[in-house]
Amino acid sequence: MHILLLGKNGQVGWELQRALAPLGTVTALDRHSAETSPNKYSGDLSQPEALAKTIQMLKPDVIVNAAAYTAVDKAESEPGLARQINADTLALLATEANKIGAWLIHYSTDYVFNGEGDTPWVEDDITAPLSVYGATKLAGENFIVQNCHQHLIFRTSWVYATRGANFAKTMLRLAKERDELGVINDQIGAPTGADLIADCTAHAIRTVMTQGQQQKPSLAGIYNLAASGETSWFDYANHVFTTAKEHGIHLKLTSLNAISTADYATPATRPLNSRLNTQKLSAAFGLTLPPWQQGVTRMLTEMLEQQ
Ligand code: NDP
């Protein structure tokens, strides 16, 4: 199996490099690949023609797109660029994948919903994004569904990874510097590890690629993919601090204050209800999504043991 991975250095892309490796040959690209690789393959979603040419040359069996414009607040002032990367280029990507009969695997977000209520979203609930980012991700989903028969779109939420910056690391740094901190307590979701997303992706690819030709289209579709359980950013932060203290880390923080989204102005409006119902994914692929605490504690342990 030949897999083309786009966005290899993002949170999810990095973990996909590991998780996809046992499935076959992986050509992993990032947006600078055309300049850095000898074969000039392009992984730049802002250069659709070069990307299409790369797909035509490589003819992969599977394309996994982990690249995206993910700067949620910045997207409010850069809607054109966000739309190009999260939506317009995906129409071409999907068309090219369809032409060669490849599966296209892509990631989306609970930000396609308006965040109302407290029921976990199911895949066919009505979408109503509150932000430019959410709207561009929704448009990208639609282009893929319309243009590539064999697609898997995983909607996820609150992604973290051991590599690079993440919410837990930021909280720990602030808790060492300050004695008081305010954290939002009315946005509810499930922190989901990039490693979990990558492992589920690899399993899903294996499943669709080993099933009979006739059954393949039945598994194509949109799936929610998030760790199980739910929490607020406030309780997530508390979990981080408790774990840090258990590892003997001294924190200056003495007062953690719950604040509401309304009191914390950001350019982009974020949904309050980011809960995702993952029953469809579990049933289709036989997957069990572990509680969010499991992955977060593991990530924290790896991080804290190095301190
Ligand atoms: P990251 O921001 O960590 O990674 C995105 C990657 O896309 C980066 O490596 C970035 O490269 C790359 N990229 C940006 N612009 C381009 C471009 N023009 N061409 C090629 N690559 C580009 O995101 P995540 O790994 O967290 O996200 C993976 C997917 O999950 C995305 O589809 C995202 O929308 C979705 N998602 C993420 C959530 C989260 O909390 N992070 C929540 C819900 C869904 P560079 O580093 O050079 O900018």
Coordinates of C-alpha atoms in Angstrom, one line a residue, residues 2-273:
H2 CA 1.3 3.5 -0.9
I3 CA 0.2 6.3 1.4
L4 CA 0.7 10.0 0.7
L5 CA 0.7 11.9 3.9
L6 CA 0.2 15.7 3.8
G7 CA 1.0 18.0 6.8
K8 CA 3.6 15.6 8.2
N9 CA 4.9 18.0 10.9
G10 CA 1.6 19.0 12.5
Q11 CA 0.4 17.5 15.8
V12 CA -1.6 14.8 14.0
G13 CA 0.8 14.5 11.0
W14 CA 3.8 13.8 13.2
E15 CA 2.0 10.9 14.9
L16 CA 0.7 9.7 11.6
Q17 CA 4.3 9.3 10.4
R18 CA 4.6 6.7 13.2
A19 CA 1.2 5.1 13.0
L20 CA 1.1 4.7 9.2
A21 CA 4.6 3.3 8.8
P22 CA 3.6 -0.4 9.3
L23 CA 0.9 -0.2 6.7
G24 CA 3.2 0.2 3.7
T25 CA 5.2 2.9 1.9
V26 CA 4.6 6.4 3.2
T27 CA 5.5 9.5 1.2
A28 CA 5.3 12.2 3.9
L29 CA 5.3 15.8 2.8
D30 CA 5.0 19.2 4.3
R31 CA 4.4 22.6 2.7
H32 CA 8.2 23.1 2.1
S33 CA 8.8 19.7 0.4
A34 CA 9.0 21.0 -3.1
E35 CA 12.1 23.0 -2.1
T36 CA 13.7 20.5 0.2
S37 CA 13.1 17.1 -1.5
P38 CA 15.1 16.0 -4.5
N39 CA 12.0 14.8 -6.4
K40 CA 10.2 18.2 -6.0
Y41 CA 7.0 16.6 -4.7
S42 CA 4.7 19.4 -3.4
G43 CA 2.7 19.2 -0.2
D44 CA 1.7 22.8 -0.2
L45 CA -2.0 23.3 0.0
S46 CA -1.7 26.9 -1.2
Q47 CA -0.2 25.6 -4.5
P48 CA -3.1 23.4 -5.8
E49 CA -1.6 22.8 -9.3
A50 CA 1.7 21.5 -7.9
L51 CA -0.2 19.3 -5.4
A52 CA -2.3 17.8 -8.2
K53 CA 0.8 17.1 -10.2
T54 CA 2.3 15.4 -7.2
I55 CA -0.7 13.1 -6.8
Q56 CA -0.7 12.3 -10.5
M57 CA 3.0 11.3 -10.3
L58 CA 2.8 9.3 -7.1
K59 CA -0.6 7.7 -7.7
P60 CA -1.0 6.7 -4.0
D61 CA -3.6 4.2 -2.8
V62 CA -4.5 6.4 0.1
I63 CA -4.0 10.2 0.7
V64 CA -4.1 11.3 4.3
N65 CA -4.5 15.1 4.7
A66 CA -3.3 16.3 8.1
A67 CA -2.5 19.8 6.8
A68 CA -4.9 22.6 7.6
Y69 CA -5.1 26.2 8.5
T70 CA -5.6 25.8 12.2
A71 CA -5.1 29.3 13.6
V72 CA -8.7 29.7 14.8
D73 CA -8.5 33.4 15.8
K74 CA -6.2 34.5 13.0
A75 CA -8.7 33.0 10.5
E76 CA -11.1 35.8 11.3
S77 CA -8.7 38.3 9.7
E78 CA -7.4 35.9 7.0
P79 CA -10.6 34.3 5.7
G80 CA -9.3 34.0 2.1
L81 CA -6.2 32.0 3.1
A82 CA -8.1 29.9 5.6
R83 CA -10.7 29.1 2.9
Q84 CA -8.1 28.2 0.3
I85 CA -6.2 25.7 2.5
N86 CA -9.2 24.3 4.4
A87 CA -11.7 24.2 1.6
D88 CA -10.8 25.2 -2.0
T89 CA -7.7 23.1 -2.4
L90 CA -9.6 20.2 -1.0
A91 CA -12.0 20.2 -3.9
L92 CA -9.0 19.6 -6.2
L93 CA -7.4 17.1 -3.8
A94 CA -10.7 15.1 -3.7
T95 CA -11.1 15.2 -7.5
E96 CA -7.5 14.0 -8.0
A97 CA -8.0 11.2 -5.4
N98 CA -11.2 10.1 -7.0
K99 CA -9.6 10.0 -10.5
I100 CA -7.0 7.5 -9.3
G101 CA -9.4 5.5 -7.1
A102 CA -7.5 6.5 -3.9
W103 CA -9.1 6.8 -0.5
L104 CA -8.9 10.3 0.9
I105 CA -8.6 10.6 4.7
H106 CA -9.2 14.0 6.2
Y107 CA -9.8 15.7 9.6
S108 CA -12.4 18.2 10.6
T109 CA -13.8 19.6 13.8
D110 CA -16.7 20.0 16.2
Y111 CA -16.4 23.7 15.3
V112 CA -18.8 22.9 12.3
F113 CA -21.5 23.0 15.0
N114 CA -22.9 26.0 16.9
G115 CA -22.2 24.6 20.3
E116 CA -25.7 24.8 21.6
G117 CA -27.2 22.4 24.2
D118 CA -25.3 19.7 26.1
T119 CA -26.0 16.6 24.0
P120 CA -22.9 15.1 22.2
W121 CA -23.1 15.9 18.5
V122 CA -23.8 13.0 16.1
E123 CA -22.5 13.1 12.6
D124 CA -25.6 14.2 10.8
D125 CA -26.7 16.9 13.2
I126 CA -27.3 20.3 11.6
T127 CA -24.1 22.2 11.1
A128 CA -23.9 25.9 11.9
P129 CA -20.3 27.1 12.4
L130 CA -19.7 30.2 14.6
S131 CA -16.3 31.1 13.2
V132 CA -14.4 31.5 9.9
Y133 CA -12.3 28.5 10.8
G134 CA -15.4 26.4 11.4
A135 CA -17.0 27.5 8.2
T136 CA -13.9 26.8 6.1
K137 CA -13.6 23.3 7.7
L138 CA -17.3 22.6 6.9
A139 CA -16.8 23.8 3.3
G140 CA -13.8 21.4 3.0
E141 CA -15.9 18.5 4.3
N142 CA -18.5 19.2 1.6
F143 CA -16.0 19.4 -1.2
I144 CA -14.6 16.0 -0.2
V145 CA -18.0 14.4 0.1
Q146 CA -19.0 15.8 -3.3
N147 CA -15.8 15.0 -5.2
C148 CA -14.3 11.8 -3.8
H149 CA -16.3 8.7 -3.4
Q150 CA -13.9 6.9 -1.1
H151 CA -13.4 9.3 1.8
L152 CA -13.1 9.2 5.6
I153 CA -13.5 12.5 7.4
F154 CA -12.8 12.4 11.1
R155 CA -14.2 15.2 13.2
T156 CA -12.2 15.6 16.3
S157 CA -11.8 18.1 19.1
W158 CA -9.3 19.7 21.6
V159 CA -6.3 18.0 20.0
Y160 CA -3.0 17.9 22.0
A161 CA 0.3 16.2 21.3
T162 CA 3.5 15.6 23.3
R163 CA 5.5 17.4 20.6
G164 CA 5.3 21.2 20.4
A165 CA 3.1 23.5 22.4
N166 CA -0.1 22.4 24.1
F167 CA -2.7 23.5 26.7
A168 CA -1.2 21.4 29.5
K169 CA 2.3 22.8 28.9
T170 CA 1.0 26.3 28.8
M171 CA -1.0 25.8 32.1
L172 CA 2.1 24.3 33.8
R173 CA 4.3 27.2 32.8
L174 CA 1.7 29.7 34.0
A175 CA 1.2 27.9 37.2
K176 CA 4.9 28.1 37.9
E177 CA 5.0 31.8 37.2
R178 CA 1.8 33.1 38.7
D179 CA -0.1 32.6 41.9
E180 CA -3.5 33.3 40.3
L181 CA -5.0 32.0 37.0
G182 CA -8.4 32.2 35.3
V183 CA -9.5 29.3 33.0
I184 CA -12.7 28.9 31.0
N185 CA -15.2 26.5 32.6
D186 CA -18.2 26.7 30.3
Q187 CA -16.7 25.1 27.2
I188 CA -17.1 21.3 27.4
G189 CA -15.3 18.7 25.3
A190 CA -12.8 15.9 25.4
P191 CA -9.0 16.5 25.0
T192 CA -8.0 14.1 22.3
G193 CA -4.4 12.9 21.7
A194 CA -2.9 13.2 18.3
D195 CA -1.5 9.7 18.9
L196 CA -5.0 8.3 19.4
I197 CA -6.2 10.0 16.3
A198 CA -3.3 8.6 14.3
D199 CA -3.7 5.1 15.6
C200 CA -7.5 5.1 14.9
T201 CA -6.7 6.4 11.4
A202 CA -4.3 3.6 10.7
H203 CA -6.8 1.1 11.9
A204 CA -9.5 2.6 9.8
I205 CA -7.3 2.6 6.7
R206 CA -6.4 -1.1 7.2
T207 CA -10.1 -1.9 7.6
V208 CA -11.2 -0.1 4.4
M209 CA -8.2 -1.4 2.4
T210 CA -8.7 -5.0 3.4
Q211 CA -12.4 -5.2 2.9
G212 CA -14.0 -6.4 -0.3
Q213 CA -14.4 -3.9 -3.1
Q214 CA -18.2 -4.1 -2.7
Q215 CA -18.2 -3.1 0.9
K216 CA -15.8 -0.2 0.7
P217 CA -18.3 2.5 -0.2
S218 CA -20.4 1.5 2.8
L219 CA -17.7 2.7 5.2
A220 CA -17.0 6.0 3.4
G221 CA -18.3 8.9 5.4
I222 CA -17.9 11.4 8.3
Y223 CA -17.0 10.0 11.7
N224 CA -16.6 11.7 15.1
L225 CA -13.3 10.7 16.6
A226 CA -12.6 11.9 20.2
A227 CA -11.5 10.5 23.5
S228 CA -14.4 9.4 25.7
G229 CA -15.8 11.4 28.6
E230 CA -16.0 15.1 28.9
T231 CA -14.4 18.0 30.8
S232 CA -14.1 21.8 30.8
W233 CA -10.8 23.7 30.2
F234 CA -11.0 24.5 34.0
D235 CA -11.2 20.9 35.1
Y236 CA -8.6 19.9 32.4
A237 CA -6.2 22.5 34.0
N238 CA -7.0 21.1 37.5
H239 CA -6.1 17.6 36.2
V240 CA -2.8 18.9 34.9
F241 CA -2.0 20.6 38.3
T242 CA -2.9 17.5 40.3
T243 CA -0.8 15.3 38.2
A244 CA 2.1 17.7 38.3
K245 CA 1.9 17.8 42.1
E246 CA 1.9 14.0 42.2
H247 CA 5.2 14.2 40.4
G248 CA 6.6 16.5 43.0
I249 CA 6.5 19.6 40.8
H250 CA 6.3 22.8 42.8
L251 CA 3.6 25.3 41.5
K252 CA 3.4 28.9 42.5
L253 CA -0.3 28.9 41.8
T254 CA -2.6 29.1 44.8
S255 CA -5.8 30.4 43.2
L256 CA -7.4 28.9 40.1
N257 CA -10.5 30.9 39.0
A258 CA -13.3 29.6 36.7
I259 CA -14.2 32.2 34.1
S260 CA -16.9 32.1 31.4
T261 CA -16.4 32.3 27.7
A262 CA -18.3 35.6 27.7
D263 CA -15.7 37.1 30.0
Y264 CA -12.8 36.0 27.8
A265 CA -13.0 37.9 24.5
T266 CA -11.3 36.2 21.4
P267 CA -11.6 37.2 17.7
A268 CA -13.3 33.8 16.9
T269 CA -16.4 32.6 18.8
R270 CA -15.9 29.1 20.1
P271 CA -18.7 26.6 20.7
L272 CA -19.7 25.8 24.3
N273 CA -20.7 22.3 23.6

